[in-house]
């Protein structure tokens, strides 16, 4: 479960699905957003997880589509989560773009803007049988979901 080195076009697709809305977001920040009070340890987990997740996404060919097997359902589930993530972004961009919109749930998943992509990358790691991706996504999740939950709790006070 270590992975085979080689370019992953599926990993690249996942990264594009992740980064394109985030790039748009930099021009459509929620009113009152400030990252200044973020927990430093969570921010460290987030940054390390980002680097590891991006690296794993691109360098393990195990994520590429091969023949259909029962294991392929993991990839389909990962794509479904990424589709939900895109739908969450569409809803955010069409909203008033308040903090409550940015930290909202989607389809019952709390802080969906952080939770959905982390879950998708974990499932991608399971599909590819790449333990390094699973570990990278868990590290990312600790930081990214943790920071989003921290902000969510602040706006709910």
PDB file of C-alpha atoms in Angstrom:
ATOM      1  CA  UNK A   1       0.000   0.000   0.000  1.00  0.00           C
ATOM      2  CA  UNK A   2       2.904   2.356  -0.711  1.00  0.00           C
ATOM      3  CA  UNK A   3       2.183   3.466  -4.269  1.00  0.00           C
ATOM      4  CA  UNK A   4       3.910   3.497  -7.635  1.00  0.00           C
ATOM      5  CA  UNK A   5       5.697   6.631  -8.770  1.00  0.00           C
ATOM      6  CA  UNK A   6       4.469   8.266 -11.943  1.00  0.00           C
ATOM      7  CA  UNK A   7       2.282  11.184 -13.013  1.00  0.00           C
ATOM      8  CA  UNK A   8      -1.382  11.006 -12.000  1.00  0.00           C
ATOM      9  CA  UNK A   9      -3.837  12.765 -14.292  1.00  0.00           C
ATOM     10  CA  UNK A  10      -6.619  11.915 -11.827  1.00  0.00           C
ATOM     11  CA  UNK A  11      -4.639  13.624  -9.077  1.00  0.00           C
ATOM     12  CA  UNK A  12      -4.251  16.659 -11.334  1.00  0.00           C
ATOM     13  CA  UNK A  13      -8.010  16.743 -11.971  1.00  0.00           C
ATOM     14  CA  UNK A  14      -8.676  16.613  -8.218  1.00  0.00           C
ATOM     15  CA  UNK A  15      -6.220  19.458  -7.643  1.00  0.00           C
ATOM     16  CA  UNK A  16      -7.845  21.580 -10.356  1.00  0.00           C
ATOM     17  CA  UNK A  17     -11.255  20.937  -8.775  1.00  0.00           C
ATOM     18  CA  UNK A  18      -9.728  22.060  -5.485  1.00  0.00           C
ATOM     19  CA  UNK A  19      -7.718  25.079  -6.608  1.00  0.00           C
ATOM     20  CA  UNK A  20      -9.924  26.778  -9.224  1.00  0.00           C
ATOM     21  CA  UNK A  21     -12.718  27.724  -6.806  1.00  0.00           C
ATOM     22  CA  UNK A  22     -10.141  28.704  -4.183  1.00  0.00           C
ATOM     23  CA  UNK A  23      -8.492  31.076  -6.653  1.00  0.00           C
ATOM     24  CA  UNK A  24     -11.884  32.629  -7.416  1.00  0.00           C
ATOM     25  CA  UNK A  25     -12.532  32.844  -3.669  1.00  0.00           C
ATOM     26  CA  UNK A  26      -9.508  35.134  -3.187  1.00  0.00           C
ATOM     27  CA  UNK A  27     -11.553  37.780  -5.036  1.00  0.00           C
ATOM     28  CA  UNK A  28     -14.819  36.914  -3.287  1.00  0.00           C
ATOM     29  CA  UNK A  29     -13.863  36.608   0.383  1.00  0.00           C
ATOM     30  CA  UNK A  30     -16.668  36.531   2.925  1.00  0.00           C
ATOM     31  CA  UNK A  31     -17.369  39.792   4.705  1.00  0.00           C
ATOM     32  CA  UNK A  32     -15.408  39.951   7.959  1.00  0.00           C
ATOM     33  CA  UNK A  33     -13.018  37.120   7.090  1.00  0.00           C
ATOM     34  CA  UNK A  34      -9.644  37.279   8.786  1.00  0.00           C
ATOM     35  CA  UNK A  35      -7.138  34.441   9.190  1.00  0.00           C
ATOM     36  CA  UNK A  36      -5.187  36.326  11.859  1.00  0.00           C
ATOM     37  CA  UNK A  37      -6.654  34.529  14.894  1.00  0.00           C
ATOM     38  CA  UNK A  38      -6.088  31.018  13.549  1.00  0.00           C
ATOM     39  CA  UNK A  39      -4.513  28.462  15.851  1.00  0.00           C
ATOM     40  CA  UNK A  40      -0.819  28.239  14.904  1.00  0.00           C
ATOM     41  CA  UNK A  41      -0.622  24.472  15.408  1.00  0.00           C
ATOM     42  CA  UNK A  42      -3.696  23.882  13.228  1.00  0.00           C
ATOM     43  CA  UNK A  43      -2.222  26.210  10.595  1.00  0.00           C
ATOM     44  CA  UNK A  44       1.006  24.174  10.645  1.00  0.00           C
ATOM     45  CA  UNK A  45      -0.949  20.930  10.160  1.00  0.00           C
ATOM     46  CA  UNK A  46      -2.867  22.578   7.318  1.00  0.00           C
ATOM     47  CA  UNK A  47       0.278  23.768   5.490  1.00  0.00           C
ATOM     48  CA  UNK A  48       2.126  20.464   5.889  1.00  0.00           C
ATOM     49  CA  UNK A  49      -1.004  18.584   4.803  1.00  0.00           C
ATOM     50  CA  UNK A  50      -1.402  20.830   1.755  1.00  0.00           C
ATOM     51  CA  UNK A  51       2.155  20.193   0.584  1.00  0.00           C
ATOM     52  CA  UNK A  52       1.912  16.450   1.169  1.00  0.00           C
ATOM     53  CA  UNK A  53      -1.533  16.113  -0.435  1.00  0.00           C
ATOM     54  CA  UNK A  54      -0.546  18.075  -3.544  1.00  0.00           C
ATOM     55  CA  UNK A  55       2.678  16.072  -3.871  1.00  0.00           C
ATOM     56  CA  UNK A  56       0.952  12.701  -3.436  1.00  0.00           C
ATOM     57  CA  UNK A  57      -1.781  13.678  -5.892  1.00  0.00           C
ATOM     58  CA  UNK A  58       0.707  14.212  -8.675  1.00  0.00           C
ATOM     59  CA  UNK A  59       3.411  11.602  -8.122  1.00  0.00           C
ATOM     60  CA  UNK A  60       1.490   8.346  -7.599  1.00  0.00           C
ATOM     61  CA  UNK A  61       0.170   6.779 -10.802  1.00  0.00           C
ATOM     62  CA  UNK A  62      -2.012   4.434  -8.727  1.00  0.00           C
ATOM     63  CA  UNK A  63      -4.774   7.076  -8.827  1.00  0.00           C
ATOM     64  CA  UNK A  64      -5.144   6.811 -12.610  1.00  0.00           C
ATOM     65  CA  UNK A  65      -8.066   4.856 -14.010  1.00  0.00           C
ATOM     66  CA  UNK A  66      -7.328   1.272 -14.907  1.00  0.00           C
ATOM     67  CA  UNK A  67      -9.927  -1.389 -15.561  1.00  0.00           C
ATOM     68  CA  UNK A  68     -13.217  -1.350 -13.621  1.00  0.00           C
ATOM     69  CA  UNK A  69     -13.238  -3.433 -10.439  1.00  0.00           C
ATOM     70  CA  UNK A  70     -15.180  -3.326  -7.202  1.00  0.00           C
ATOM     71  CA  UNK A  71     -12.328  -1.127  -5.909  1.00  0.00           C
ATOM     72  CA  UNK A  72     -13.285   1.515  -8.500  1.00  0.00           C
ATOM     73  CA  UNK A  73     -16.260   2.462  -6.326  1.00  0.00           C
ATOM     74  CA  UNK A  74     -13.786   4.253  -4.034  1.00  0.00           C
ATOM     75  CA  UNK A  75     -12.780   6.505  -6.936  1.00  0.00           C
ATOM     76  CA  UNK A  76     -16.404   7.091  -7.871  1.00  0.00           C
ATOM     77  CA  UNK A  77     -17.180   8.039  -4.247  1.00  0.00           C
ATOM     78  CA  UNK A  78     -14.188  10.399  -4.204  1.00  0.00           C
ATOM     79  CA  UNK A  79     -15.430  12.094  -7.398  1.00  0.00           C
ATOM     80  CA  UNK A  80     -18.918  12.367  -5.892  1.00  0.00           C
ATOM     81  CA  UNK A  81     -17.470  14.182  -2.887  1.00  0.00           C
ATOM     82  CA  UNK A  82     -15.557  16.530  -5.189  1.00  0.00           C
ATOM     83  CA  UNK A  83     -18.763  17.170  -7.164  1.00  0.00           C
ATOM     84  CA  UNK A  84     -20.481  18.031  -3.878  1.00  0.00           C
ATOM     85  CA  UNK A  85     -17.559  20.329  -3.079  1.00  0.00           C
ATOM     86  CA  UNK A  86     -18.064  22.142  -6.404  1.00  0.00           C
ATOM     87  CA  UNK A  87     -21.806  22.429  -5.677  1.00  0.00           C
ATOM     88  CA  UNK A  88     -20.982  23.865  -2.252  1.00  0.00           C
ATOM     89  CA  UNK A  89     -18.766  26.505  -3.925  1.00  0.00           C
ATOM     90  CA  UNK A  90     -21.511  27.406  -6.402  1.00  0.00           C
ATOM     91  CA  UNK A  91     -23.894  27.895  -3.497  1.00  0.00           C
ATOM     92  CA  UNK A  92     -21.311  30.040  -1.689  1.00  0.00           C
ATOM     93  CA  UNK A  93     -20.589  32.224  -4.741  1.00  0.00           C
ATOM     94  CA  UNK A  94     -24.348  32.747  -5.278  1.00  0.00           C
ATOM     95  CA  UNK A  95     -24.879  33.644  -1.599  1.00  0.00           C
ATOM     96  CA  UNK A  96     -24.469  36.934   0.248  1.00  0.00           C
ATOM     97  CA  UNK A  97     -20.902  35.724   0.976  1.00  0.00           C
ATOM     98  CA  UNK A  98     -21.185  36.163   4.723  1.00  0.00           C
ATOM     99  CA  UNK A  99     -19.035  34.176   7.160  1.00  0.00           C
ATOM    100  CA  UNK A 100     -22.009  31.899   7.885  1.00  0.00           C
ATOM    101  CA  UNK A 101     -22.128  31.053   4.156  1.00  0.00           C
ATOM    102  CA  UNK A 102     -18.427  30.202   4.054  1.00  0.00           C
ATOM    103  CA  UNK A 103     -18.536  27.904   7.082  1.00  0.00           C
ATOM    104  CA  UNK A 104     -21.874  26.334   6.172  1.00  0.00           C
ATOM    105  CA  UNK A 105     -22.794  22.683   6.003  1.00  0.00           C
ATOM    106  CA  UNK A 106     -23.842  20.956   2.799  1.00  0.00           C
ATOM    107  CA  UNK A 107     -25.988  17.822   2.556  1.00  0.00           C
ATOM    108  CA  UNK A 108     -25.592  17.382   6.308  1.00  0.00           C
ATOM    109  CA  UNK A 109     -21.788  17.595   6.200  1.00  0.00           C
ATOM    110  CA  UNK A 110     -20.508  20.251   8.632  1.00  0.00           C
ATOM    111  CA  UNK A 111     -18.067  22.939   7.433  1.00  0.00           C
ATOM    112  CA  UNK A 112     -18.376  21.362   4.003  1.00  0.00           C
ATOM    113  CA  UNK A 113     -15.853  23.649   2.313  1.00  0.00           C
ATOM    114  CA  UNK A 114     -13.143  22.002   4.399  1.00  0.00           C
ATOM    115  CA  UNK A 115     -14.613  18.561   5.053  1.00  0.00           C
ATOM    116  CA  UNK A 116     -15.622  17.505   1.520  1.00  0.00           C
ATOM    117  CA  UNK A 117     -12.221  17.833  -0.183  1.00  0.00           C
ATOM    118  CA  UNK A 118     -10.404  16.197   2.731  1.00  0.00           C
ATOM    119  CA  UNK A 119     -12.815  13.259   2.604  1.00  0.00           C
ATOM    120  CA  UNK A 120     -12.394  13.074  -1.183  1.00  0.00           C
ATOM    121  CA  UNK A 121      -8.603  12.899  -0.928  1.00  0.00           C
ATOM    122  CA  UNK A 122      -8.817  10.219   1.766  1.00  0.00           C
ATOM    123  CA  UNK A 123     -11.034   8.151  -0.548  1.00  0.00           C
ATOM    124  CA  UNK A 124      -8.644   8.804  -3.434  1.00  0.00           C
ATOM    125  CA  UNK A 125      -5.851   7.432  -1.264  1.00  0.00           C
ATOM    126  CA  UNK A 126      -7.926   4.358  -0.448  1.00  0.00           C
ATOM    127  CA  UNK A 127      -8.760   3.856  -4.137  1.00  0.00           C
ATOM    128  CA  UNK A 128      -5.095   4.077  -5.134  1.00  0.00           C
ATOM    129  CA  UNK A 129      -4.013   2.033  -2.100  1.00  0.00           C
ATOM    130  CA  UNK A 130      -1.558   4.819  -1.305  1.00  0.00           C
ATOM    131  CA  UNK A 131      -1.190   5.081   2.462  1.00  0.00           C
ATOM    132  CA  UNK A 132       0.860   8.279   2.032  1.00  0.00           C
ATOM    133  CA  UNK A 133      -2.166  10.049   0.532  1.00  0.00           C
ATOM    134  CA  UNK A 134      -4.405   8.882   3.362  1.00  0.00           C
ATOM    135  CA  UNK A 135      -1.870  10.147   5.918  1.00  0.00           C
ATOM    136  CA  UNK A 136      -1.397  13.434   4.020  1.00  0.00           C
ATOM    137  CA  UNK A 137      -5.164  14.021   3.825  1.00  0.00           C
ATOM    138  CA  UNK A 138      -5.609  13.239   7.530  1.00  0.00           C
ATOM    139  CA  UNK A 139      -2.885  15.763   8.401  1.00  0.00           C
ATOM    140  CA  UNK A 140      -4.571  18.280   6.093  1.00  0.00           C
ATOM    141  CA  UNK A 141      -7.935  17.525   7.687  1.00  0.00           C
ATOM    142  CA  UNK A 142      -6.680  18.085  11.226  1.00  0.00           C
ATOM    143  CA  UNK A 143      -5.528  21.558  10.260  1.00  0.00           C
ATOM    144  CA  UNK A 144      -8.054  22.624   7.639  1.00  0.00           C
ATOM    145  CA  UNK A 145     -11.206  21.254   9.256  1.00  0.00           C
ATOM    146  CA  UNK A 146      -9.906  22.326  12.666  1.00  0.00           C
ATOM    147  CA  UNK A 147      -9.451  25.921  11.506  1.00  0.00           C
ATOM    148  CA  UNK A 148     -12.877  25.979   9.870  1.00  0.00           C
ATOM    149  CA  UNK A 149     -14.497  24.608  13.050  1.00  0.00           C
ATOM    150  CA  UNK A 150     -12.664  27.252  15.075  1.00  0.00           C
ATOM    151  CA  UNK A 151     -14.053  30.029  12.850  1.00  0.00           C
ATOM    152  CA  UNK A 152     -17.516  28.448  12.804  1.00  0.00           C
ATOM    153  CA  UNK A 153     -17.643  28.391  16.611  1.00  0.00           C
ATOM    154  CA  UNK A 154     -16.596  32.052  16.708  1.00  0.00           C
ATOM    155  CA  UNK A 155     -19.425  33.184  14.429  1.00  0.00           C
ATOM    156  CA  UNK A 156     -21.999  31.091  16.320  1.00  0.00           C
ATOM    157  CA  UNK A 157     -21.349  32.944  19.594  1.00  0.00           C
TER     158      UNK A 157
END
